[in-house]
Amino acid sequence: MKSEQWSSKLGFILASAGSAIGLGAIWKFPNVVATSGGGAFFLVFALFTLGIGLPLLLAEFLIGRSTGKEAVSAYRHLAPGSRWHWIGYLGMATCSLLLSFYSVVGGWIVLYFLRGVSGTLLEANRDYGAFFGQTTADPWAAVLSQAAFMLLTIVVVAQGVKQGIERASRIMMPGLFLLFLVLIVRSLSLPGMEAGLVYFLKPDFSQLSSEAVLYALGQSFFCLSVGGSCMVTYSSYLSKQEPLGKPAVSVVGLNLMTSLMAGIAIFPALFALGMKPVEGPGLLFVTLPAVFEQLPYGSVFITVFLALFLFATLTSAFSLLEIVVAAFAHGDAARRRKMCWLIGSIIFALGVPSALSFGIGKDIVWMGKTVFDLADFAVSNVLLPLGVLLISVFVGYRFPMSILREEWSKMSPWWRKGLGVYLFLLRFVLPIIVLIVFLNGMNWLPF
Ligand code: PHE
């Protein structure tokens, strides 16, 4: 049976960049940058992304493309008769759990976007913090909007790799950059915006704590979607001839650029209106509406912002669903459609407790964390670092050298010289670094 393929290298790059660019780059990131030494933090993050994220992304690309198989079968094919294919199962579990609460935030974005379109979001003197609290605490609003987000994801992924994911990414990714440009122009044309730019970008190494450095490390793989093996599945649809170096570098570059654009779109506008940046969900759902309420055509611009966030979250959600669906679809289009609906519904059900954990379920707490926080903790601090560790050890020690050499020979001369360095990184440097990130995530480091 002819398996699915991206129509071109560009299609693959856009879909993979779509997976990478999501809440990590445009939501969590700008905030941490600003509070952790501005440009200094960005520099450290960029270094980690290049030195750690890029080799890992390439490792997932190597596994997927060389076998042309979805994650579980890919590991099985490369290391037959062993247990390495459990990395594939681990990836499926990680991505399902991630999507279960990613879709909760996605749902809030859908809801806010609809309010933006209908003109009911911005209102003079509205307390946006309380408004956001009411929205997320309302069980119907939370669950129905989460269902709407999952529905959008399922409908696209069910259409197939080329017809669904690639086509949507080809519209959404350029759309995302265009919308960002609109917002940046708006933000930079406000009087008094300079303070925000300085706050976001001015390097201040004295603010760069060891905690921030460790955070940057962890973020460098979350932001590139590595560790969950969904890039294995995505790269399996890439034609055998394409060299892998360029797509990997493009995804990394686009991701870094987006993080920068997010900060430049947000902070100058905040400062121009005399507001202070806040942590977490507040930035998007509380501060930005308050900022745009004060601007002419504010409801248009906030809707643009929400559309952009929706594109970014959806294209990440596609990759999270795809790895699971592909493992069951066996390349059959009808089966794929069925599996999309079935698995999508199961993941939705899995996410309902997370959706409710801001309202009726807020008292269900374990180790000081709600269901939503626990799921986030399990994915970000345990499952993804574990996946990253196993993948770097797998490619470093177990990947068949003949296949690695063959893949490497397709790359440009610059890359070809670096195979030894690459293996050294995967075998020795990355496992140690990931271990440190893991210990830090569990609060087991003595400092
Ligand atoms: N990279 C995505 C983001 O930044 C999240 C993600 C992680 C997606 C791992 C897939 C796998 O939002």
Coordinates of C-alpha atoms and ligand atoms in Angstrom, one line a residue, residues 16-28 60 91 94-95 98 102 219 221-231 255 312-313 315-317 319-320 323 379 384, ligand 1:
S16 CA 6.9 20.6 11.6
A17 CA 7.4 24.2 12.4
G18 CA 3.6 24.3 13.1
S19 CA 4.1 21.5 15.6
A20 CA 7.0 23.3 17.2
I21 CA 5.6 26.7 17.4
G22 CA 2.8 26.7 19.9
L23 CA 2.0 27.7 23.5
G24 CA 5.7 27.1 24.4
A25 CA 7.2 29.7 22.0
I26 CA 4.5 32.3 22.0
W27 CA 3.0 32.2 25.4
K28 CA 5.2 30.7 28.1
E60 CA 13.8 12.1 15.5
G91 CA 5.7 8.9 22.8
T94 CA 3.1 11.5 26.3
C95 CA 1.4 13.1 23.3
L98 CA -0.2 16.5 26.4
Y102 CA -3.3 21.4 25.6
Q219 CA 12.0 24.7 27.2
F221 CA 13.0 20.7 23.8
F222 CA 9.4 21.4 24.7
C223 CA 9.4 24.3 22.2
L224 CA 10.8 22.1 19.4
S225 CA 8.3 19.2 20.0
V226 CA 11.0 16.7 20.7
G227 CA 10.9 13.8 23.1
G228 CA 7.4 12.7 22.2
S229 CA 8.4 11.1 18.9
C230 CA 5.8 13.0 16.9
M231 CA 8.6 14.4 14.8
N255 CA 10.8 28.7 16.2
A312 CA -0.3 28.1 16.6
T313 CA -2.1 25.7 19.1
T315 CA -0.9 23.1 14.3
S316 CA 0.8 21.7 17.4
A317 CA -2.3 19.7 18.2
S319 CA 1.1 16.5 15.4
L320 CA 0.0 15.3 18.8
I323 CA 1.5 10.1 16.1
V379 CA 4.5 15.7 30.6
L384 CA 9.3 14.5 27.7
Ligands
PHE1 N1 6.1 22.5 20.8 C1 4.7 22.6 21.2 C2 4.5 24.0 21.9 O1 5.5 24.7 22.0 C3 4.3 21.6 22.3 C4 4.6 20.2 21.9 C5 5.6 19.4 22.6 C6 4.0 19.6 20.8 C7 5.9 18.1 22.3 C8 4.3 18.3 20.4 C9 5.3 17.5 21.2 O2 3.5 24.4 22.2

